[in-house]
mmCIF file of C-alpha atoms in Angstrom:
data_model
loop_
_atom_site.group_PDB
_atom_site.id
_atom_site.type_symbol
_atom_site.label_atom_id
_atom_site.label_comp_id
_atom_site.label_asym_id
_atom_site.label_seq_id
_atom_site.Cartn_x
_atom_site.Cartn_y
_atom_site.Cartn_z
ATOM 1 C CA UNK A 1 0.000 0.000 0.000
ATOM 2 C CA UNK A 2 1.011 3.762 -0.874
ATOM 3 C CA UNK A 3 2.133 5.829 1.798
ATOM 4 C CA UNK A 4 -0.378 8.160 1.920
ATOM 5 C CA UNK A 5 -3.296 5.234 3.179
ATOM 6 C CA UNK A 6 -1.025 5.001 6.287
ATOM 7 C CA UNK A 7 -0.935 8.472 7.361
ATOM 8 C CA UNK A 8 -1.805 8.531 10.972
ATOM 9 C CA UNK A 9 -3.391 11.994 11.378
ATOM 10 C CA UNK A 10 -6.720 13.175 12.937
ATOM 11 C CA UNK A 11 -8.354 15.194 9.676
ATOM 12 C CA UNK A 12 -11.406 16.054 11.769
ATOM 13 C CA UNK A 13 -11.763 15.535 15.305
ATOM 14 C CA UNK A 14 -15.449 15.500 15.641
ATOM 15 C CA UNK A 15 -15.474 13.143 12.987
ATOM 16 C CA UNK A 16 -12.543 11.189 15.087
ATOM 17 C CA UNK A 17 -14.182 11.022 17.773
ATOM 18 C CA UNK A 18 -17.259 9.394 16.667
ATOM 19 C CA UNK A 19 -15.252 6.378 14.991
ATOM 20 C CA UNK A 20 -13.235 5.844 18.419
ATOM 21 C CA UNK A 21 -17.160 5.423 19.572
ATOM 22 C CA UNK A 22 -18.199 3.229 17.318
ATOM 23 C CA UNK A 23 -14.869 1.346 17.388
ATOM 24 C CA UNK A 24 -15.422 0.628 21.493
ATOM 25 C CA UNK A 25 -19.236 -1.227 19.733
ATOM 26 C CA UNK A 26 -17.435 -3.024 16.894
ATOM 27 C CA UNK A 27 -14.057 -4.337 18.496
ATOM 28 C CA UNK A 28 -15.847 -6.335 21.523
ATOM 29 C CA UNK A 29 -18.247 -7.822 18.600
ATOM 30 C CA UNK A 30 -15.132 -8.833 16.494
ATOM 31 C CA UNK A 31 -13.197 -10.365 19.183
ATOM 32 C CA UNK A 32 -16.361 -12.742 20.193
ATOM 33 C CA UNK A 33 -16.876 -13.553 16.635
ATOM 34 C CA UNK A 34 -13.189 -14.800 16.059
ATOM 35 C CA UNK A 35 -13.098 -16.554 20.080
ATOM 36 C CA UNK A 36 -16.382 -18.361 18.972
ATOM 37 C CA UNK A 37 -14.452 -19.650 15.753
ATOM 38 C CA UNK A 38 -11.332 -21.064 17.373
ATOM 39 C CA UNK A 39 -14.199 -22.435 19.958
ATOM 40 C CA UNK A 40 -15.072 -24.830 17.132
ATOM 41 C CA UNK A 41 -17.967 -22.700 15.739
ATOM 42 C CA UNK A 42 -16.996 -22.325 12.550
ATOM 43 C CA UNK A 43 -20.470 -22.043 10.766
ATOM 44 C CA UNK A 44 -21.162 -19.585 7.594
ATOM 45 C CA UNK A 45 -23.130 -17.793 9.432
ATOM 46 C CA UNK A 46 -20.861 -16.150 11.809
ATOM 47 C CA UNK A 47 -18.445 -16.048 9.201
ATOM 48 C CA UNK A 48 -20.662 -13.992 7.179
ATOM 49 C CA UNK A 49 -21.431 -11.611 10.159
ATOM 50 C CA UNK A 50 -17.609 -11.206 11.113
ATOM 51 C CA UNK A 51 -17.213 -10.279 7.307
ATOM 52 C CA UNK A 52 -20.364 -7.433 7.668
ATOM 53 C CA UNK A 53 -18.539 -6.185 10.837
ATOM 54 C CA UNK A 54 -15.451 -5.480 8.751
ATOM 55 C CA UNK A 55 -17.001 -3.922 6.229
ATOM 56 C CA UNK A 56 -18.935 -1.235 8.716
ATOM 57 C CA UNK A 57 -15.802 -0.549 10.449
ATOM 58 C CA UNK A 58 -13.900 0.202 6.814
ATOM 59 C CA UNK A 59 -16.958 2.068 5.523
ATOM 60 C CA UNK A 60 -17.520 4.497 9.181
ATOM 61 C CA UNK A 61 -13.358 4.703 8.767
ATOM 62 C CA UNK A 62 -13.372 6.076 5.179
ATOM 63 C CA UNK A 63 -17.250 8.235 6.579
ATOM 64 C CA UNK A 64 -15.105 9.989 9.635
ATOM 65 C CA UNK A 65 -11.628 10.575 7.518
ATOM 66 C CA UNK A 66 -9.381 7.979 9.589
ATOM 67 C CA UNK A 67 -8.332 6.691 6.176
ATOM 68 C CA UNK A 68 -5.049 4.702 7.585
ATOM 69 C CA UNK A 69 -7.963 2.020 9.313
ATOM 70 C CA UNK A 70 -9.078 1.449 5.704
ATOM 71 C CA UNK A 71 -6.209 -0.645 4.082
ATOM 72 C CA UNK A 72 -5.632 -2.914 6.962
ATOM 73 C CA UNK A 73 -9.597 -3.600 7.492
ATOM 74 C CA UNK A 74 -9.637 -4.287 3.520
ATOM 75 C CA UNK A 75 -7.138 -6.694 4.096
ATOM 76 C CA UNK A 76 -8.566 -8.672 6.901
ATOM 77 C CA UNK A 77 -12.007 -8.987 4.395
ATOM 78 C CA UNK A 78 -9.772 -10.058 1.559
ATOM 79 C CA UNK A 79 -8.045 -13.129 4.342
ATOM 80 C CA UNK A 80 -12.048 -13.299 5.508
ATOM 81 C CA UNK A 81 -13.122 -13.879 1.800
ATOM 82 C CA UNK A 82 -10.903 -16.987 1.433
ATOM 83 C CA UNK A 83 -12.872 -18.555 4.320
ATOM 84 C CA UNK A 84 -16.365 -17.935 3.110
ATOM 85 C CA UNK A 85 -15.684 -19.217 -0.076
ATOM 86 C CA UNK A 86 -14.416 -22.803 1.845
ATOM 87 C CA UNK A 87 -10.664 -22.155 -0.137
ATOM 88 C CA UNK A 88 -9.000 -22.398 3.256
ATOM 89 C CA UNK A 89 -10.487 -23.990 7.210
ATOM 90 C CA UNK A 90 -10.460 -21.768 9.824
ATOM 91 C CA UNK A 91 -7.386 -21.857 12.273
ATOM 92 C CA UNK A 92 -6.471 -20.494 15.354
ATOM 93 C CA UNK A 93 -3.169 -18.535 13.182
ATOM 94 C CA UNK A 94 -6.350 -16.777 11.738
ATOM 95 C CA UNK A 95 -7.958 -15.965 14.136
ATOM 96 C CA UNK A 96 -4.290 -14.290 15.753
ATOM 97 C CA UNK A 97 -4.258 -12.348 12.585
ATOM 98 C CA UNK A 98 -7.452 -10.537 13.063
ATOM 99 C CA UNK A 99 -7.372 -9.960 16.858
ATOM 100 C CA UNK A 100 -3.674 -8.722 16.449
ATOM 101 C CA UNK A 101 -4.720 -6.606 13.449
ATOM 102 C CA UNK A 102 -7.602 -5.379 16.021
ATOM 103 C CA UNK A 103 -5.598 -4.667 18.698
ATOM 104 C CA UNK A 104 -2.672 -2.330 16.878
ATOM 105 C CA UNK A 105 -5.572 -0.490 15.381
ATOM 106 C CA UNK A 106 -7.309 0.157 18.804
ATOM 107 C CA UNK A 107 -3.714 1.364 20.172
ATOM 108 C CA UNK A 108 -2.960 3.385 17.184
ATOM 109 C CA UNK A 109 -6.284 5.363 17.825
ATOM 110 C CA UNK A 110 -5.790 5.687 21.280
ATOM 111 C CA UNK A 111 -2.082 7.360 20.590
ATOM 112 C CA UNK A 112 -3.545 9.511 18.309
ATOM 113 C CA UNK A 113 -5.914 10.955 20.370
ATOM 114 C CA UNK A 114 -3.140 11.167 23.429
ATOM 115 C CA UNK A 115 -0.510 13.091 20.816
ATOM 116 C CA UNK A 116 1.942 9.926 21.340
ATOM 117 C CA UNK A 117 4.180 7.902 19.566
ATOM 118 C CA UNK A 118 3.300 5.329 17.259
ATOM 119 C CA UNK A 119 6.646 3.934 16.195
ATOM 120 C CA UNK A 120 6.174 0.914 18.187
ATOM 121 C CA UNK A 121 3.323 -0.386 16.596
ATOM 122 C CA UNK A 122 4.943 -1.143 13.466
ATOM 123 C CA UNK A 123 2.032 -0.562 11.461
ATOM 124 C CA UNK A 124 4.029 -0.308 7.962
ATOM 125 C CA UNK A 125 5.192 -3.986 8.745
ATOM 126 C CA UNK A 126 1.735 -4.931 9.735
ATOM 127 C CA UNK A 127 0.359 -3.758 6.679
ATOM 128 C CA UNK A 128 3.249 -5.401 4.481
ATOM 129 C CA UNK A 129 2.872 -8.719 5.541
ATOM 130 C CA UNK A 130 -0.828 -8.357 6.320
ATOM 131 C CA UNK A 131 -0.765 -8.049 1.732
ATOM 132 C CA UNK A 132 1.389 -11.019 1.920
ATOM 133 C CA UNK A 133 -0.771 -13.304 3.439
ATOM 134 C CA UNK A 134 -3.825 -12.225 1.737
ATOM 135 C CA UNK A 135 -2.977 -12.216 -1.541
ATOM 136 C CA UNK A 136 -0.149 -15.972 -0.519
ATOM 137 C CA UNK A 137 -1.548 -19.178 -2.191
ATOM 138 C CA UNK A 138 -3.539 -21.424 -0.012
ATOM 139 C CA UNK A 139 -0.856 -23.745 0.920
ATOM 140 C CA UNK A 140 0.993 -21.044 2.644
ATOM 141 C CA UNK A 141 -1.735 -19.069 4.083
ATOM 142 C CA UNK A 142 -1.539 -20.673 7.682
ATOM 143 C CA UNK A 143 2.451 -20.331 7.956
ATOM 144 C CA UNK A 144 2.199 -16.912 6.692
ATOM 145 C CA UNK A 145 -0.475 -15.726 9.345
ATOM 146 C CA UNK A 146 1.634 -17.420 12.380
ATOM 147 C CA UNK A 147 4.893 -15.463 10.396
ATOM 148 C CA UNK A 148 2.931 -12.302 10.371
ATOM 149 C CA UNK A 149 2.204 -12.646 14.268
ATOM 150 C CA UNK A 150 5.486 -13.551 14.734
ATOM 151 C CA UNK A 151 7.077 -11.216 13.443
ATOM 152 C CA UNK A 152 4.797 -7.867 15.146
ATOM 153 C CA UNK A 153 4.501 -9.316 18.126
ATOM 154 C CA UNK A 154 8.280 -11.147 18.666
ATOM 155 C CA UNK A 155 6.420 -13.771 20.186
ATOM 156 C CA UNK A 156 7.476 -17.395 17.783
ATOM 157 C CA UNK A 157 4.451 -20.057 18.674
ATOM 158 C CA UNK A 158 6.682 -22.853 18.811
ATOM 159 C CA UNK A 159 8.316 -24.541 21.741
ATOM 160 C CA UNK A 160 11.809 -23.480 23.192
ATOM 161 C CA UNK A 161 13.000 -26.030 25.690
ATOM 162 C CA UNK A 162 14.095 -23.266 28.839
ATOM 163 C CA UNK A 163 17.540 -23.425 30.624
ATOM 164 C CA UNK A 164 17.242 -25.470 33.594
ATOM 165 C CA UNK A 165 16.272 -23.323 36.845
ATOM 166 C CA UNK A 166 18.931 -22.536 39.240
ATOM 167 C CA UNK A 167 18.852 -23.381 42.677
ATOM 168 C CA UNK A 168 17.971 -20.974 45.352
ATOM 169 C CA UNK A 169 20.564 -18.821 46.502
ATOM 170 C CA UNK A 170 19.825 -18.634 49.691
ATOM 171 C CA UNK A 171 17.471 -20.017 52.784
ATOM 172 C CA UNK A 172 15.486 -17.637 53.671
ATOM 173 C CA UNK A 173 12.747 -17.503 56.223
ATOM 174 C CA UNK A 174 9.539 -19.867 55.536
ATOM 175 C CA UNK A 175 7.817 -18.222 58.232
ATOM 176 C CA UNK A 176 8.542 -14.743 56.302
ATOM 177 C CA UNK A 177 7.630 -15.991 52.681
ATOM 178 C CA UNK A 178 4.333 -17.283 54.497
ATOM 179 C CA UNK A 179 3.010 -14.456 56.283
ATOM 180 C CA UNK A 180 4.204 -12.413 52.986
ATOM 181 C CA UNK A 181 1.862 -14.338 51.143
ATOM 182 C CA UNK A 182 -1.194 -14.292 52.886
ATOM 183 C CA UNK A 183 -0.896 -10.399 52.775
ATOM 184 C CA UNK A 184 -1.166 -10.840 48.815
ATOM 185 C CA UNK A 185 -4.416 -13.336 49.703
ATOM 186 C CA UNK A 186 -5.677 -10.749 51.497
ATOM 187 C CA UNK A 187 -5.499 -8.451 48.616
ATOM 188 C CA UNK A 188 -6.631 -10.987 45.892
ATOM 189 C CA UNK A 189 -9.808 -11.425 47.756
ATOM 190 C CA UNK A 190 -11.021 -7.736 47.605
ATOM 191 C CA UNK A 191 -11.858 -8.425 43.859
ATOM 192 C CA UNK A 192 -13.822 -11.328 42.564
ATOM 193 C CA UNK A 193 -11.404 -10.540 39.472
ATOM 194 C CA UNK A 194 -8.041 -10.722 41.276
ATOM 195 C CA UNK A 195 -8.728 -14.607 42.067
ATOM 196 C CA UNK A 196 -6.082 -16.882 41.709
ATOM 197 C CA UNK A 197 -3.030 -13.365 40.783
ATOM 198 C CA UNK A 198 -0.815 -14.471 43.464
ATOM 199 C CA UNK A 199 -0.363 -17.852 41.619
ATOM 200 C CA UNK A 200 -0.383 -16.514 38.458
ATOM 201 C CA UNK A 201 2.537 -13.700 39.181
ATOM 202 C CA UNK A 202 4.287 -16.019 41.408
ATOM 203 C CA UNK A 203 4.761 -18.344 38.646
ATOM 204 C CA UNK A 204 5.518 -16.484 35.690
ATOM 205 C CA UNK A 205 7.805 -14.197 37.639
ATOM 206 C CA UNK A 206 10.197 -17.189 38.257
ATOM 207 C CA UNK A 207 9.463 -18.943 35.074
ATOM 208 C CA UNK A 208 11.322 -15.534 33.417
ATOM 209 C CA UNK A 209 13.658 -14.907 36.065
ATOM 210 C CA UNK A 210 14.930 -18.870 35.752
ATOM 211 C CA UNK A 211 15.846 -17.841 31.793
ATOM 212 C CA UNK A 212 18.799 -16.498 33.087
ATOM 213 C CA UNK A 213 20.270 -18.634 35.939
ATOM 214 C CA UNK A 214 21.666 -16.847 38.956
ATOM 215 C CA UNK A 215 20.784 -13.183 37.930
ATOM 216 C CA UNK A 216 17.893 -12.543 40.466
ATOM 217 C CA UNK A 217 17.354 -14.572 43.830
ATOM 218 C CA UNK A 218 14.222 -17.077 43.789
ATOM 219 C CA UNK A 219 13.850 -15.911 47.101
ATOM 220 C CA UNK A 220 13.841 -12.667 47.061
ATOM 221 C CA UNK A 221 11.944 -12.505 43.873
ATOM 222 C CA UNK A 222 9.127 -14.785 45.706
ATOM 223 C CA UNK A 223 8.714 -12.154 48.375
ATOM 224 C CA UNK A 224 8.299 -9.237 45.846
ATOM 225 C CA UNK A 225 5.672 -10.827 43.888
ATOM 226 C CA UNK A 226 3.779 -11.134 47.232
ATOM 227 C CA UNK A 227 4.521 -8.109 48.361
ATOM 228 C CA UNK A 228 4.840 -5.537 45.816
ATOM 229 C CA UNK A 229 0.930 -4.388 45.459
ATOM 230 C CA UNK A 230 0.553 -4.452 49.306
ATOM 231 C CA UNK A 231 0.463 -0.699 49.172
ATOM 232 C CA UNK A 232 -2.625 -0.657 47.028
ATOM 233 C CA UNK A 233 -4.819 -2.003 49.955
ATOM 234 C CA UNK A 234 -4.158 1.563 51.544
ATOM 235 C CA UNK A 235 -5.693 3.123 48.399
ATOM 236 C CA UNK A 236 -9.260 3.807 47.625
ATOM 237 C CA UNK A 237 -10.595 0.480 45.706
ATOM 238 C CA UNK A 238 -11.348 3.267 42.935
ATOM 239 C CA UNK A 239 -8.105 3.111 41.875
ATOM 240 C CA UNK A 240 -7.347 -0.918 41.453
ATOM 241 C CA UNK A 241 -9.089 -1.241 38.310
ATOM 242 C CA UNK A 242 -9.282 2.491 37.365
ATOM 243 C CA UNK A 243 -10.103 2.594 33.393
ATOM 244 C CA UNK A 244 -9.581 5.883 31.740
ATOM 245 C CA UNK A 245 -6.959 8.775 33.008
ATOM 246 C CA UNK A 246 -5.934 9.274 36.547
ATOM 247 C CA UNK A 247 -6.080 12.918 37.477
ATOM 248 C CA UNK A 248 -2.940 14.761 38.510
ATOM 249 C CA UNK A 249 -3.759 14.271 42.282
ATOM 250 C CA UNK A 250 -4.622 10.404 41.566
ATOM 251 C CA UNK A 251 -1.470 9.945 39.887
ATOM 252 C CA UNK A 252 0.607 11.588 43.317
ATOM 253 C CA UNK A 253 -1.572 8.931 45.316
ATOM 254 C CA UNK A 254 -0.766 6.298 42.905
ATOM 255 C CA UNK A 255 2.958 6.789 43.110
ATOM 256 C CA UNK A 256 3.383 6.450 46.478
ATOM 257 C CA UNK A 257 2.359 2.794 46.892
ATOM 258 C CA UNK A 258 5.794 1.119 46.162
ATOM 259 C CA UNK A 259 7.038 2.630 48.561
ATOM 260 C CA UNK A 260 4.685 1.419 51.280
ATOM 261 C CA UNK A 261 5.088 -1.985 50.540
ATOM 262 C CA UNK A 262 9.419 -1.348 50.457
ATOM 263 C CA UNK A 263 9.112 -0.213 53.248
ATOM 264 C CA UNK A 264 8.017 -3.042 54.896
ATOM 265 C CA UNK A 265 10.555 -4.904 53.612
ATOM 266 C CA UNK A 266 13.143 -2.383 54.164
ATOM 267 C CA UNK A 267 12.842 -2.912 58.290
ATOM 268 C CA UNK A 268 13.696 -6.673 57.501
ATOM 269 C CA UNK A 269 17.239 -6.493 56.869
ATOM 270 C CA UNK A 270 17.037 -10.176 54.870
ATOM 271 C CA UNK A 271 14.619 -8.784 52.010
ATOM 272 C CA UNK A 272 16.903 -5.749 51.302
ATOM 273 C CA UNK A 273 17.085 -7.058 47.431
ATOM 274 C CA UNK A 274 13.094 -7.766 47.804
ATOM 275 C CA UNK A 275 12.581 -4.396 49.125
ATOM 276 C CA UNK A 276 14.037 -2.714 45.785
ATOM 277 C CA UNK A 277 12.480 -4.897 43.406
ATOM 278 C CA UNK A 278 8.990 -3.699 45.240
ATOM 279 C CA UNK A 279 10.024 0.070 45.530
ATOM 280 C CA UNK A 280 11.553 0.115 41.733
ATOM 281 C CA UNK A 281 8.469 -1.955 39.937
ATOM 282 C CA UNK A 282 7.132 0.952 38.123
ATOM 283 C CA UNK A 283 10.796 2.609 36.952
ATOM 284 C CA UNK A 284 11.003 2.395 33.114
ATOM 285 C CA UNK A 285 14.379 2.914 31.483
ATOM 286 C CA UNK A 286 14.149 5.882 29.967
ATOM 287 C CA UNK A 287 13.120 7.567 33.399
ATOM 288 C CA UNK A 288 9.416 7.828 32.979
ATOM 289 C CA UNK A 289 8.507 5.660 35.502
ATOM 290 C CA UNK A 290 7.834 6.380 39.342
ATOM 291 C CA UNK A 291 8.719 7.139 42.371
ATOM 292 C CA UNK A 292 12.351 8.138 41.821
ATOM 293 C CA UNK A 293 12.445 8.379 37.494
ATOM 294 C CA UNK A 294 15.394 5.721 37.667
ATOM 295 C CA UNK A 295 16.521 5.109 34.077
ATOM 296 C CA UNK A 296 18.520 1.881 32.884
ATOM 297 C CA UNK A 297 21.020 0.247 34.709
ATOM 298 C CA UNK A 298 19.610 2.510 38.195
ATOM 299 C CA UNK A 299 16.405 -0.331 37.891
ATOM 300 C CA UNK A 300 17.386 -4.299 39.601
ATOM 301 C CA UNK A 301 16.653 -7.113 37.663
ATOM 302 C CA UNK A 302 13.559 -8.392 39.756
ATOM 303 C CA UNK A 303 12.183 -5.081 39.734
ATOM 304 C CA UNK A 304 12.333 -5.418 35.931
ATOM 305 C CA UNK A 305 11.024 -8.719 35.878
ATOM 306 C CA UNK A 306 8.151 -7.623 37.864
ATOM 307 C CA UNK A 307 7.206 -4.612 35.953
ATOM 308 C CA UNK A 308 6.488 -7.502 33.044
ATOM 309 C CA UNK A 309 4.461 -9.683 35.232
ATOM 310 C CA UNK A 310 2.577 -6.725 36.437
ATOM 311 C CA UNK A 311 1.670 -5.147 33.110
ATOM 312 C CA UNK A 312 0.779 -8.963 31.240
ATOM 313 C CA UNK A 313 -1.498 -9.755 34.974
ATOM 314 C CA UNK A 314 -3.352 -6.209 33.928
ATOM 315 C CA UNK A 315 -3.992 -6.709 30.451
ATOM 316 C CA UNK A 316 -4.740 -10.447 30.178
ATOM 317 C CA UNK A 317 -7.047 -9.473 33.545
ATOM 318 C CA UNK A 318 -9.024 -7.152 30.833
ATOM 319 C CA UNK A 319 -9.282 -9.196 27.792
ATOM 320 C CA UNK A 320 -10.136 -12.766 29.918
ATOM 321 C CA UNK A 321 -13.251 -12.792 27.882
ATOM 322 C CA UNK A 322 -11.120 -14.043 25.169
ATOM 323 C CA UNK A 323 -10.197 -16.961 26.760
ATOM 324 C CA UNK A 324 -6.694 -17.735 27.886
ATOM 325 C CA UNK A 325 -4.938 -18.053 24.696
ATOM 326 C CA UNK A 326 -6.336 -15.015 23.406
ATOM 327 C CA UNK A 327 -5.623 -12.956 26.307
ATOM 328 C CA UNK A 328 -2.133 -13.777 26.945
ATOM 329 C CA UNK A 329 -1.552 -13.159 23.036
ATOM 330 C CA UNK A 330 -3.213 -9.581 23.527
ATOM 331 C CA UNK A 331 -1.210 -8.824 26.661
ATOM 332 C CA UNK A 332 2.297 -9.914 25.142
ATOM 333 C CA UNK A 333 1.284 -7.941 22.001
ATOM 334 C CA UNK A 334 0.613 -4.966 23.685
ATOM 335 C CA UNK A 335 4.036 -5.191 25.916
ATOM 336 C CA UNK A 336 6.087 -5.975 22.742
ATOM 337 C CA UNK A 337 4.118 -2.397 21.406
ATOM 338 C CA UNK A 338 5.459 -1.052 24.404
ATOM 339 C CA UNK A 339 8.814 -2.022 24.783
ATOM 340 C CA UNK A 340 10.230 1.058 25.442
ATOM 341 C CA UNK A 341 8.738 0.546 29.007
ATOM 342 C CA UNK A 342 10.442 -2.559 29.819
ATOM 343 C CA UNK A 343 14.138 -3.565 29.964
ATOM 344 C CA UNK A 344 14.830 -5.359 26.096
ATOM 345 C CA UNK A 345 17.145 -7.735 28.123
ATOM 346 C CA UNK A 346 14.033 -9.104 30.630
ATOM 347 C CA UNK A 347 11.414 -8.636 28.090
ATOM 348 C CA UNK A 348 13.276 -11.193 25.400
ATOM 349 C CA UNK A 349 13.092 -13.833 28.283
ATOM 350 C CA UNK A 350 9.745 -12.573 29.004
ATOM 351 C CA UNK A 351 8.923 -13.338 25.611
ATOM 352 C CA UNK A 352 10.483 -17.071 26.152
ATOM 353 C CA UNK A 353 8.074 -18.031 28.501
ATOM 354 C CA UNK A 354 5.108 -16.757 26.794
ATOM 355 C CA UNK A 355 6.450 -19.047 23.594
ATOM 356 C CA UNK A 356 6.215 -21.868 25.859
ATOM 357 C CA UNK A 357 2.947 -21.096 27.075
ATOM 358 C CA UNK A 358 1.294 -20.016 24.285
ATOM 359 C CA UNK A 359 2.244 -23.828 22.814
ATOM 360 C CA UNK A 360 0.958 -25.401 25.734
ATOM 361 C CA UNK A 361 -2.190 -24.004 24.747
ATOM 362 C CA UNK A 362 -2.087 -24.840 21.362
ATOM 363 C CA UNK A 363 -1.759 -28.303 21.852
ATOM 364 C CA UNK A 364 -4.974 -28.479 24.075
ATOM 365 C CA UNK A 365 -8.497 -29.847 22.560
ATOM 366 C CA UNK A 366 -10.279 -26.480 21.088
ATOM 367 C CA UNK A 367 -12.805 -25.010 23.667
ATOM 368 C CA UNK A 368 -10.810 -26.575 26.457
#
């Protein structure tokens, strides 16, 4: 495509502003069209209605002036085409295709209308190989849509067999790592929806810390997990699942909760390393984060680790009505569209254990 179909500008912003509206209707309808496919139900029917969806969303795109929607929605019909006419079965590497194709055009609109970046997207790419693999003969189509996703999100869907995990450095209290975590129970049962985050952080956090032996303590790392959201319990419940902007004054709140839970820690001299990975979980490395702005090398490992495990928890937490595989494939998009916000180093092992995961599910029964 030329271009001039890819220019990301707001032309009109009343006009803009309606298709983000319309966008918030059509994306939740698109996303339960292409879960109830990879359930199983792959009937013409829904097809058909998946294929009308598309063609609102290109025709209120080109109707409110956001032209650069149009090519990559024209696209997705031309892949969707090939399955109404039977030429090629539904797969899951489909389905990826239009949910990633989804997602990186509901980010791109919401940069847009915060004045940010879009580099990270990688929209160009998206729409190169997103031509590829619609116009690729049939016996290629299926390798070329798990390429395409491969190659935007960094994520390869094929198993990596992981380095084998280290052994902990030290022995640590029991008693401590106990009591630590039934402060996190305590937290995961204010929410119906934080059920079952302890487990989840807990082991993903070690799963990517054990991709490179000996760098962060198991220990330590343990007690950060449980501890590093503590803070949040002293903030008004408004905030836990807060969707939209915080207001300047929120934002102050919200900044001081690290620090709460650190310093805990802090007045038990044997989680010193815990105690920074809780108080340094929202540094980024180019110094946007918060409390302190630390930048690069100023951040620990675990406190890296954790900022992954915190943002995938918070986006795979909003997208669950996807289903699993669909979630974590949203949330590891979105960090990899984000990766200025996370260490490369940590987020490449990150990425590791998602591969592995994101086969695991693959090789279960569909609708499991």
């Amino acid at each position: 495509m030329g271009k001039q179909e890819l220019t990301l500008e707001i032309v009109e912003p009343e006009a803009f502003h309606d298709f983000m509206e319309v966008m918030s209707d059509y994306a939740p309808q698109v996303e339960h069209l292409v879960c109830q496919l990879g359930f199983g139900d792959n009937d013409a029917a829904q097809i058909d209605q998946l294929f009308r969806l598309l063609h609102s969303i290109k025709g209120d795109a080109s109707m409110c002036q956001v032209r650069f929607v149009v090519p990559f929605v024209h696209a997705l019909e031309s892949l969707l085409e090939r399955l109404r006419s039977g030429e090629v079965a539904y797969e899951d590497s489909i389905g990826d295709v239009m949910l990633l194709v989804m997602d990186r055009l509901g980010l791109a609109l919401e940069a847009l209308e915060s004045h940010e970046l879009l580099d990270d997207l990688q929209l160009p790419l998206l729409m190169r190989a997103l031509n590829q693999v619609a116009e690729c003969p049939v016996g290629e189509l299926l390798q070329r849509c798990q390429q395409l996703v491969e190659q935007i999100t960094g994520i390869p869907l094929h198993v990596i067999e992981p380095d084998a995990p280290a052994d902990a450095a030290a022995q640590l209290s029991q008693g401590d790592l106990a009591f630590f975590r039934l402060l996190a129970l305590q937290f995961e049962q204010r929410l119906p929806q934080f059920e079952g985050r302890t487990e989840r952080n807990l082991e993903l956090a070690l799963e990517a810390s054990r991709q490179a032996p000996g760098m962060v303590d198991d220990r330590q790392l343990e007690a950060a997990v449980y501890m590093h959201d503590i803070g949040m319990m002293l903030l008004p419940e408004s905030f836990w699942l807060k969707v939209g902007r915080m207001s300047e004054s929120e934002r102050l709140q919200m900044a001081e909760h690290p620090g709460w839970a650190a310093g805990l820690l802090e007045r038990m001299p044997a989680w010193a390393d815990a105690a920074r990975m809780v108080a340094q979980h929202h540094e980024m490395p180019d110094g946007r984060g918060y409390p302190l702005g630390l930048r690069g090398d100023e951040i620990c490992s675990g406190a890296r680790i954790l900022a992954l495990v915190d943002a995938f928890e918070a986006v795979t937490l909003k997208h669950a009505h996807r289903g699993l595989r669909h979630s974590m494939m949203r949330a590891i998009a979105e960090i990899n569209a984000s990766e200025r916000q996370f260490d490369p180093y940590w987020l490449a092992r990150f990425n590791q254990v998602i591969r592995m995961r994101l086969a695991a599910c693959a090789r279960r029964p569909p609708g499991e």
